[in-house]
PDB file of C-alpha atoms in Angstrom:
ATOM      1  CA  MET A  25      15.963  78.523   8.625  1.00  0.00           C
ATOM      2  CA  THR A  26      19.395  77.900  10.149  1.00  0.00           C
ATOM      3  CA  THR A  27      20.062  74.216  10.774  1.00  0.00           C
ATOM      4  CA  LEU A  28      23.209  72.360  11.734  1.00  0.00           C
ATOM      5  CA  SER A  29      24.337  69.301   9.830  1.00  0.00           C
ATOM      6  CA  THR A  30      24.157  66.032  11.728  1.00  0.00           C
ATOM      7  CA  ALA A  31      27.406  65.087  10.021  1.00  0.00           C
ATOM      8  CA  GLN A  32      29.277  67.619  12.180  1.00  0.00           C
ATOM      9  CA  PRO A  33      31.264  66.173  15.087  1.00  0.00           C
ATOM     10  CA  LEU A  34      30.896  67.267  18.698  1.00  0.00           C
ATOM     11  CA  ARG A  35      32.182  70.827  18.844  1.00  0.00           C
ATOM     12  CA  THR A  36      33.411  73.345  21.398  1.00  0.00           C
ATOM     13  CA  THR A  37      32.745  77.059  20.999  1.00  0.00           C
ATOM     14  CA  PRO A  38      35.166  79.818  22.061  1.00  0.00           C
ATOM     15  CA  GLU A  39      32.832  80.438  25.020  1.00  0.00           C
ATOM     16  CA  GLY A  40      33.324  76.852  26.218  1.00  0.00           C
ATOM     17  CA  LEU A  41      29.964  75.485  25.084  1.00  0.00           C
ATOM     18  CA  LEU A  42      29.878  71.923  23.804  1.00  0.00           C
ATOM     19  CA  TRP A  43      27.234  71.132  21.189  1.00  0.00           C
ATOM     20  CA  GLU A  44      26.054  68.577  18.679  1.00  0.00           C
ATOM     21  CA  PRO A  45      22.973  68.224  16.437  1.00  0.00           C
ATOM     22  CA  SER A  46      20.257  65.729  17.335  1.00  0.00           C
ATOM     23  CA  GLU A  47      17.980  63.846  14.954  1.00  0.00           C
ATOM     24  CA  ARG A  48      15.160  63.543  17.506  1.00  0.00           C
ATOM     25  CA  TRP A  49      11.806  65.255  17.011  1.00  0.00           C
ATOM     26  CA  VAL A  50      11.382  67.451  20.087  1.00  0.00           C
ATOM     27  CA  ARG A  51       8.339  69.383  21.272  1.00  0.00           C
ATOM     28  CA  GLY A  52       7.996  71.690  24.238  1.00  0.00           C
ATOM     29  CA  ARG A  53       4.639  72.750  25.673  1.00  0.00           C
ATOM     30  CA  LYS A  54       3.282  75.096  28.261  1.00  0.00           C
ATOM     31  CA  GLY A  55       0.014  73.527  29.330  1.00  0.00           C
ATOM     32  CA  ASP A  56      -1.763  72.583  26.107  1.00  0.00           C
ATOM     33  CA  VAL A  57       0.108  75.063  23.926  1.00  0.00           C
ATOM     34  CA  THR A  58       3.022  73.803  21.827  1.00  0.00           C
ATOM     35  CA  VAL A  59       5.724  76.463  21.925  1.00  0.00           C
ATOM     36  CA  VAL A  60       8.522  74.426  20.310  1.00  0.00           C
ATOM     37  CA  ASP A  61       8.120  71.870  17.525  1.00  0.00           C
ATOM     38  CA  SER A  62      11.572  70.987  16.208  1.00  0.00           C
ATOM     39  CA  ARG A  63      13.048  68.348  13.958  1.00  0.00           C
ATOM     40  CA  HIS A  64      16.461  70.020  14.083  1.00  0.00           C
ATOM     41  CA  PRO A  65      17.272  70.463  17.784  1.00  0.00           C
ATOM     42  CA  VAL A  66      20.809  70.953  19.041  1.00  0.00           C
ATOM     43  CA  LEU A  67      22.121  69.499  22.299  1.00  0.00           C
ATOM     44  CA  VAL A  68      24.205  72.000  24.278  1.00  0.00           C
ATOM     45  CA  TRP A  69      26.404  71.433  27.322  1.00  0.00           C
ATOM     46  CA  GLU A  70      27.322  74.539  29.310  1.00  0.00           C
ATOM     47  CA  PRO A  71      30.736  74.675  31.046  1.00  0.00           C
ATOM     48  CA  GLY A  72      30.615  73.011  34.449  1.00  0.00           C
ATOM     49  CA  VAL A  73      27.065  71.684  33.935  1.00  0.00           C
ATOM     50  CA  PRO A  74      26.968  67.872  33.655  1.00  0.00           C
ATOM     51  CA  VAL A  75      23.612  67.624  31.858  1.00  0.00           C
ATOM     52  CA  PRO A  76      22.654  68.964  28.416  1.00  0.00           C
ATOM     53  CA  LEU A  77      19.861  71.238  27.258  1.00  0.00           C
ATOM     54  CA  TYR A  78      18.262  71.808  23.870  1.00  0.00           C
ATOM     55  CA  ALA A  79      18.474  74.828  21.582  1.00  0.00           C
ATOM     56  CA  PHE A  80      16.133  75.164  18.596  1.00  0.00           C
ATOM     57  CA  PRO A  81      16.127  77.017  15.263  1.00  0.00           C
ATOM     58  CA  ARG A  82      13.975  80.130  15.482  1.00  0.00           C
ATOM     59  CA  ALA A  83      11.768  78.873  12.645  1.00  0.00           C
ATOM     60  CA  GLU A  84      10.720  75.937  14.853  1.00  0.00           C
ATOM     61  CA  VAL A  85       9.787  78.154  17.822  1.00  0.00           C
ATOM     62  CA  ARG A  86       6.612  80.191  18.213  1.00  0.00           C
ATOM     63  CA  THR A  87       8.568  83.409  18.558  1.00  0.00           C
ATOM     64  CA  GLU A  88       5.366  85.480  18.495  1.00  0.00           C
ATOM     65  CA  LEU A  89       4.857  84.292  22.090  1.00  0.00           C
ATOM     66  CA  LEU A  90       8.224  85.684  23.200  1.00  0.00           C
ATOM     67  CA  ARG A  91       8.909  89.183  24.488  1.00  0.00           C
ATOM     68  CA  PRO A  92      12.269  90.786  25.360  1.00  0.00           C
ATOM     69  CA  ALA A  93      12.809  90.022  29.038  1.00  0.00           C
ATOM     70  CA  LYS A  94      11.894  92.825  31.423  1.00  0.00           C
ATOM     71  CA  ASP A  95      14.606  91.854  33.900  1.00  0.00           C
ATOM     72  CA  PRO A  96      17.099  89.591  32.088  1.00  0.00           C
ATOM     73  CA  PRO A  97      19.563  87.611  34.241  1.00  0.00           C
ATOM     74  CA  THR A  98      22.481  88.919  32.186  1.00  0.00           C
ATOM     75  CA  GLY A  99      25.613  86.816  32.523  1.00  0.00           C
ATOM     76  CA  SER A 100      23.873  83.522  33.216  1.00  0.00           C
ATOM     77  CA  HIS A 101      23.879  80.727  30.649  1.00  0.00           C
ATOM     78  CA  THR A 102      27.500  81.230  29.574  1.00  0.00           C
ATOM     79  CA  GLY A 103      27.372  84.980  29.093  1.00  0.00           C
ATOM     80  CA  SER A 104      24.008  85.169  27.347  1.00  0.00           C
ATOM     81  CA  THR A 105      22.595  88.697  27.137  1.00  0.00           C
ATOM     82  CA  LEU A 106      19.396  88.217  25.119  1.00  0.00           C
ATOM     83  CA  PHE A 107      16.578  86.702  27.203  1.00  0.00           C
ATOM     84  CA  TYR A 108      12.852  86.361  26.564  1.00  0.00           C
ATOM     85  CA  ASP A 109       9.717  86.303  28.669  1.00  0.00           C
ATOM     86  CA  LEU A 110       6.965  83.969  27.478  1.00  0.00           C
ATOM     87  CA  GLN A 111       3.543  85.614  27.086  1.00  0.00           C
ATOM     88  CA  LEU A 112       0.779  83.008  27.088  1.00  0.00           C
ATOM     89  CA  ASP A 113      -2.932  83.242  27.927  1.00  0.00           C
ATOM     90  CA  GLY A 114      -2.420  86.457  29.840  1.00  0.00           C
ATOM     91  CA  GLU A 115       0.421  84.984  31.917  1.00  0.00           C
ATOM     92  CA  LEU A 116       3.967  86.290  31.651  1.00  0.00           C
ATOM     93  CA  LEU A 117       6.699  83.726  32.355  1.00  0.00           C
ATOM     94  CA  PRO A 118       9.932  85.630  33.021  1.00  0.00           C
ATOM     95  CA  ASP A 119      13.240  84.586  31.485  1.00  0.00           C
ATOM     96  CA  ALA A 120      11.760  81.452  29.931  1.00  0.00           C
ATOM     97  CA  ALA A 121      14.106  81.481  26.927  1.00  0.00           C
ATOM     98  CA  TRP A 122      17.406  82.877  25.763  1.00  0.00           C
ATOM     99  CA  THR A 123      19.989  82.831  22.989  1.00  0.00           C
ATOM    100  CA  PHE A 124      23.642  81.918  23.430  1.00  0.00           C
ATOM    101  CA  PRO A 125      26.299  84.475  22.427  1.00  0.00           C
ATOM    102  CA  SER A 126      28.183  81.898  20.364  1.00  0.00           C
ATOM    103  CA  ALA A 127      28.231  82.415  16.589  1.00  0.00           C
ATOM    104  CA  ASP A 128      28.003  78.623  16.235  1.00  0.00           C
ATOM    105  CA  LEU A 129      24.490  78.717  17.704  1.00  0.00           C
ATOM    106  CA  ALA A 130      23.296  81.890  16.040  1.00  0.00           C
ATOM    107  CA  GLY A 131      19.614  81.693  15.185  1.00  0.00           C
ATOM    108  CA  HIS A 132      18.863  79.187  17.960  1.00  0.00           C
ATOM    109  CA  ILE A 133      16.755  79.646  21.109  1.00  0.00           C
ATOM    110  CA  ALA A 134      17.011  77.624  24.343  1.00  0.00           C
ATOM    111  CA  PHE A 135      14.278  77.212  26.962  1.00  0.00           C
ATOM    112  CA  GLU A 136      14.068  76.599  30.687  1.00  0.00           C
ATOM    113  CA  TRP A 137      12.441  73.336  31.816  1.00  0.00           C
ATOM    114  CA  PHE A 138       9.879  73.824  34.577  1.00  0.00           C
ATOM    115  CA  ARG A 139      10.642  70.538  36.336  1.00  0.00           C
ATOM    116  CA  ARG A 140      14.283  71.510  36.622  1.00  0.00           C
ATOM    117  CA  THR A 141      14.152  75.232  37.396  1.00  0.00           C
ATOM    118  CA  GLY A 142      10.562  75.944  38.425  1.00  0.00           C
ATOM    119  CA  ARG A 143       9.962  78.123  35.373  1.00  0.00           C
ATOM    120  CA  GLY A 144       9.655  77.684  31.631  1.00  0.00           C
ATOM    121  CA  LEU A 145       7.898  74.991  29.605  1.00  0.00           C
ATOM    122  CA  ASP A 146       6.365  72.170  31.632  1.00  0.00           C
ATOM    123  CA  HIS A 147       6.030  69.290  29.144  1.00  0.00           C
ATOM    124  CA  TRP A 148       8.704  68.015  26.766  1.00  0.00           C
ATOM    125  CA  TYR A 149       8.602  65.152  24.274  1.00  0.00           C
ATOM    126  CA  GLU A 150      11.176  63.277  22.221  1.00  0.00           C
ATOM    127  CA  GLU A 151       9.215  61.592  19.438  1.00  0.00           C
ATOM    128  CA  GLU A 152       6.089  60.371  21.337  1.00  0.00           C
ATOM    129  CA  GLU A 153       7.743  59.838  24.739  1.00  0.00           C
ATOM    130  CA  GLU A 154       7.536  62.503  27.415  1.00  0.00           C
ATOM    131  CA  ILE A 155      10.906  63.333  28.963  1.00  0.00           C
ATOM    132  CA  PHE A 156      11.595  65.013  32.276  1.00  0.00           C
ATOM    133  CA  VAL A 157      14.035  67.369  34.047  1.00  0.00           C
ATOM    134  CA  HIS A 158      16.514  67.699  31.156  1.00  0.00           C
ATOM    135  CA  PRO A 159      17.295  66.044  27.801  1.00  0.00           C
ATOM    136  CA  ARG A 160      18.862  62.617  27.954  1.00  0.00           C
ATOM    137  CA  ASP A 161      22.573  62.635  27.258  1.00  0.00           C
ATOM    138  CA  PRO A 162      23.332  60.403  24.220  1.00  0.00           C
ATOM    139  CA  HIS A 163      26.791  59.764  25.668  1.00  0.00           C
ATOM    140  CA  LYS A 164      25.374  58.363  28.908  1.00  0.00           C
ATOM    141  CA  ARG A 165      24.148  54.789  29.342  1.00  0.00           C
ATOM    142  CA  VAL A 166      21.778  53.286  31.908  1.00  0.00           C
ATOM    143  CA  ASP A 167      21.360  49.494  32.174  1.00  0.00           C
ATOM    144  CA  ALA A 168      19.141  47.604  34.651  1.00  0.00           C
ATOM    145  CA  LEU A 169      20.291  43.979  34.881  1.00  0.00           C
ATOM    146  CA  PRO A 170      18.652  41.234  36.992  1.00  0.00           C
ATOM    147  CA  SER A 171      21.244  39.353  39.037  1.00  0.00           C
ATOM    148  CA  SER A 172      21.649  36.497  41.501  1.00  0.00           C
ATOM    149  CA  ARG A 173      24.296  38.230  43.597  1.00  0.00           C
ATOM    150  CA  HIS A 174      23.875  38.097  47.378  1.00  0.00           C
ATOM    151  CA  VAL A 175      23.294  41.653  48.587  1.00  0.00           C
ATOM    152  CA  VAL A 176      23.084  42.570  52.271  1.00  0.00           C
ATOM    153  CA  VAL A 177      22.366  46.110  53.471  1.00  0.00           C
ATOM    154  CA  GLU A 178      23.093  47.263  57.025  1.00  0.00           C
ATOM    155  CA  ILE A 179      22.426  50.437  58.984  1.00  0.00           C
ATOM    156  CA  GLY A 180      24.496  50.790  62.123  1.00  0.00           C
ATOM    157  CA  GLY A 181      25.265  47.076  62.027  1.00  0.00           C
ATOM    158  CA  ARG A 182      21.608  46.112  61.721  1.00  0.00           C
ATOM    159  CA  VAL A 183      20.588  44.125  58.646  1.00  0.00           C
ATOM    160  CA  VAL A 184      17.789  45.973  56.846  1.00  0.00           C
ATOM    161  CA  ALA A 185      17.844  44.032  53.557  1.00  0.00           C
ATOM    162  CA  ASP A 186      19.062  40.610  52.409  1.00  0.00           C
ATOM    163  CA  THR A 187      18.442  39.241  48.921  1.00  0.00           C
ATOM    164  CA  HIS A 188      19.699  36.965  46.167  1.00  0.00           C
ATOM    165  CA  ARG A 189      17.372  38.662  43.631  1.00  0.00           C
ATOM    166  CA  PRO A 190      18.699  42.180  43.080  1.00  0.00           C
ATOM    167  CA  VAL A 191      18.552  44.230  39.922  1.00  0.00           C
ATOM    168  CA  LEU A 192      21.799  46.100  39.404  1.00  0.00           C
ATOM    169  CA  LEU A 193      21.494  49.506  37.790  1.00  0.00           C
ATOM    170  CA  PHE A 194      24.617  50.723  35.994  1.00  0.00           C
ATOM    171  CA  GLU A 195      24.496  54.434  35.127  1.00  0.00           C
ATOM    172  CA  THR A 196      27.426  56.278  33.589  1.00  0.00           C
ATOM    173  CA  GLY A 197      29.202  58.425  36.166  1.00  0.00           C
ATOM    174  CA  LEU A 198      27.304  57.099  39.194  1.00  0.00           C
ATOM    175  CA  PRO A 199      27.844  54.238  41.669  1.00  0.00           C
ATOM    176  CA  THR A 200      26.114  50.950  40.895  1.00  0.00           C
ATOM    177  CA  ARG A 201      22.707  50.967  42.571  1.00  0.00           C
ATOM    178  CA  TYR A 202      21.232  47.774  43.988  1.00  0.00           C
ATOM    179  CA  TYR A 203      17.454  47.510  43.569  1.00  0.00           C
ATOM    180  CA  LEU A 204      15.937  44.937  45.927  1.00  0.00           C
ATOM    181  CA  PRO A 205      12.551  43.158  46.137  1.00  0.00           C
ATOM    182  CA  ARG A 206      10.297  44.647  48.800  1.00  0.00           C
ATOM    183  CA  GLU A 207       9.874  41.271  50.466  1.00  0.00           C
ATOM    184  CA  ASP A 208      13.636  41.247  51.126  1.00  0.00           C
ATOM    185  CA  VAL A 209      13.753  44.708  52.733  1.00  0.00           C
ATOM    186  CA  ARG A 210      12.765  45.563  56.327  1.00  0.00           C
ATOM    187  CA  LEU A 211      10.399  48.259  55.108  1.00  0.00           C
ATOM    188  CA  ASP A 212       8.816  48.339  58.563  1.00  0.00           C
ATOM    189  CA  LEU A 213      11.937  50.190  59.727  1.00  0.00           C
ATOM    190  CA  PHE A 214      11.279  53.071  57.318  1.00  0.00           C
ATOM    191  CA  ARG A 215       8.548  55.651  56.818  1.00  0.00           C
ATOM    192  CA  PRO A 216       7.421  57.158  53.492  1.00  0.00           C
ATOM    193  CA  THR A 217       8.165  60.856  53.001  1.00  0.00           C
ATOM    194  CA  GLU A 218       6.750  63.573  50.759  1.00  0.00           C
ATOM    195  CA  GLN A 219       9.905  63.636  48.665  1.00  0.00           C
ATOM    196  CA  HIS A 220       9.658  62.915  44.925  1.00  0.00           C
ATOM    197  CA  THR A 221      12.316  63.426  42.287  1.00  0.00           C
ATOM    198  CA  GLY A 222      12.320  63.121  38.514  1.00  0.00           C
ATOM    199  CA  CYS A 223      14.996  61.497  36.393  1.00  0.00           C
ATOM    200  CA  PRO A 224      15.062  61.635  32.568  1.00  0.00           C
ATOM    201  CA  TYR A 225      16.444  58.087  32.448  1.00  0.00           C
ATOM    202  CA  LYS A 226      14.344  56.359  35.111  1.00  0.00           C
ATOM    203  CA  GLY A 227      11.156  58.311  35.848  1.00  0.00           C
ATOM    204  CA  THR A 228       9.717  59.634  39.130  1.00  0.00           C
ATOM    205  CA  ALA A 229      10.912  58.240  42.455  1.00  0.00           C
ATOM    206  CA  ALA A 230       9.212  58.040  45.854  1.00  0.00           C
ATOM    207  CA  TYR A 231      11.244  57.987  49.088  1.00  0.00           C
ATOM    208  CA  TRP A 232      11.417  56.571  52.626  1.00  0.00           C
ATOM    209  CA  SER A 233      13.429  57.680  55.657  1.00  0.00           C
ATOM    210  CA  TRP A 234      14.979  55.581  58.405  1.00  0.00           C
ATOM    211  CA  HIS A 235      12.633  55.051  61.336  1.00  0.00           C
ATOM    212  CA  GLY A 236      14.317  52.144  63.045  1.00  0.00           C
ATOM    213  CA  GLY A 237      15.705  54.020  66.033  1.00  0.00           C
ATOM    214  CA  GLN A 238      19.009  55.739  66.651  1.00  0.00           C
ATOM    215  CA  ASP A 239      20.350  53.230  69.169  1.00  0.00           C
ATOM    216  CA  ALA A 240      22.599  51.360  66.715  1.00  0.00           C
ATOM    217  CA  PRO A 241      26.084  52.837  66.143  1.00  0.00           C
ATOM    218  CA  GLY A 242      26.065  55.082  63.095  1.00  0.00           C
ATOM    219  CA  ALA A 243      22.277  55.100  62.711  1.00  0.00           C
ATOM    220  CA  ALA A 244      22.062  58.745  63.791  1.00  0.00           C
ATOM    221  CA  ASP A 245      24.066  59.731  60.699  1.00  0.00           C
ATOM    222  CA  VAL A 246      21.598  58.244  58.221  1.00  0.00           C
ATOM    223  CA  PRO A 247      20.203  61.090  56.098  1.00  0.00           C
ATOM    224  CA  SER A 248      16.526  61.457  55.313  1.00  0.00           C
ATOM    225  CA  ASP A 249      15.156  59.916  52.103  1.00  0.00           C
ATOM    226  CA  VAL A 250      17.817  57.211  52.151  1.00  0.00           C
ATOM    227  CA  LEU A 251      15.590  54.645  50.422  1.00  0.00           C
ATOM    228  CA  TRP A 252      13.665  55.056  47.171  1.00  0.00           C
ATOM    229  CA  SER A 253      11.647  53.289  44.496  1.00  0.00           C
ATOM    230  CA  TYR A 254      10.328  53.921  40.983  1.00  0.00           C
ATOM    231  CA  PRO A 255       6.699  52.702  40.976  1.00  0.00           C
ATOM    232  CA  GLU A 256       6.345  53.389  37.226  1.00  0.00           C
ATOM    233  CA  PRO A 257       9.824  53.546  35.714  1.00  0.00           C
ATOM    234  CA  LEU A 258      10.506  54.399  32.101  1.00  0.00           C
ATOM    235  CA  PRO A 259      10.429  51.393  29.736  1.00  0.00           C
ATOM    236  CA  ALA A 260      14.212  51.255  29.308  1.00  0.00           C
ATOM    237  CA  VAL A 261      14.637  50.386  33.018  1.00  0.00           C
ATOM    238  CA  GLY A 262      11.385  48.502  33.568  1.00  0.00           C
ATOM    239  CA  ALA A 263      13.229  45.820  35.549  1.00  0.00           C
ATOM    240  CA  ILE A 264      13.447  48.124  38.605  1.00  0.00           C
ATOM    241  CA  LYS A 265       9.674  48.661  38.840  1.00  0.00           C
ATOM    242  CA  GLY A 266       8.603  48.685  42.490  1.00  0.00           C
ATOM    243  CA  LEU A 267      12.032  47.600  43.758  1.00  0.00           C
ATOM    244  CA  LEU A 268      13.852  49.471  46.528  1.00  0.00           C
ATOM    245  CA  ALA A 269      17.315  51.007  46.472  1.00  0.00           C
ATOM    246  CA  PHE A 270      19.520  52.579  49.139  1.00  0.00           C
ATOM    247  CA  TYR A 271      22.096  55.317  48.858  1.00  0.00           C
ATOM    248  CA  ASN A 272      25.388  53.430  48.913  1.00  0.00           C
ATOM    249  CA  GLU A 273      26.867  56.650  50.283  1.00  0.00           C
ATOM    250  CA  ALA A 274      24.920  56.341  53.561  1.00  0.00           C
ATOM    251  CA  VAL A 275      24.544  52.601  54.338  1.00  0.00           C
ATOM    252  CA  ASP A 276      26.780  49.547  54.410  1.00  0.00           C
ATOM    253  CA  ILE A 277      26.311  47.205  51.453  1.00  0.00           C
ATOM    254  CA  THR A 278      27.930  43.774  51.175  1.00  0.00           C
ATOM    255  CA  VAL A 279      27.875  41.987  47.820  1.00  0.00           C
ATOM    256  CA  ASP A 280      28.804  38.296  47.668  1.00  0.00           C
ATOM    257  CA  GLY A 281      30.611  38.639  50.988  1.00  0.00           C
ATOM    258  CA  GLU A 282      32.597  41.742  50.039  1.00  0.00           C
ATOM    259  CA  ARG A 283      31.851  44.976  51.912  1.00  0.00           C
ATOM    260  CA  LEU A 284      31.686  47.854  49.443  1.00  0.00           C
ATOM    261  CA  GLU A 285      33.371  51.159  50.082  1.00  0.00           C
ATOM    262  CA  ARG A 286      30.949  54.025  50.479  1.00  0.00           C
ATOM    263  CA  PRO A 287      31.218  56.313  47.453  1.00  0.00           C
ATOM    264  CA  VAL A 288      31.214  60.092  47.761  1.00  0.00           C
ATOM    265  CA  THR A 289      28.780  61.876  45.445  1.00  0.00           C
ATOM    266  CA  HIS A 290      26.813  65.125  45.335  1.00  0.00           C
ATOM    267  CA  PHE A 291      23.660  63.204  46.322  1.00  0.00           C
ATOM    268  CA  VAL A 292      24.738  62.431  49.891  1.00  0.00           C
ATOM    269  CA  ARG A 293      27.556  64.162  51.714  1.00  0.00           C
ATOM    270  CA  PRO A 294      29.408  62.393  54.540  1.00  0.00           C
ATOM    271  CA  PRO A 295      28.557  63.615  58.070  1.00  0.00           C
ATOM    272  CA  SER A 296      30.786  66.415  59.358  1.00  0.00           C
TER     273      SER A 296
END
């Protein structure tokens, strides 16, 4: 079995892949069938992709369930050419796995995650905790800190939230998010939507859209799903349970009397 020493530093391959070994025990399942059971996973970052994925030694993958892909998406995944379909219980899952062309990762197989791409394995675990969407980046930090700052949120000049009991969520690479008690938010001005998203650091979020009328200046530019909450967040950010947060990119937030600039992120684009 080919394994990579955890003593190795973060490396870059000639193809531009970034990788490092992980000491976490990782399992990947399709339904009730465990396809991957690895104590020697490798975290891989593809060029231009901000989140990592896992690759696993072949000996820790049920390779008897894999078949050469009938229609491989050659050229995707940093020039990979060897793809596999997953054959399981009479169902064929196309392009569920692949190998990278890099010699550094020879003997390793990577898998698609269903909750990220709509195909591949649908349940993943690190140790005994289920993880979602993609592996958690060990170089990224997420902290949820209760605060007594005075936070006011406005839409088109109308106050929609006012609290001295926020929880501030600091997440590497993202704007600070202000999670507010429901009692301090005008939730009557919003309507729940069908939108749900998964986050490997926080859990599954539910959303609301603005329903307070378009008469106020700027209100017409408020995007849908501008407000969200994590009803059952992951333990590491349990302090935000049931609280409500707005996209700073789309509303006006004032903290301790100082109006914050609206950040620009890929989550919400400014109106054209």
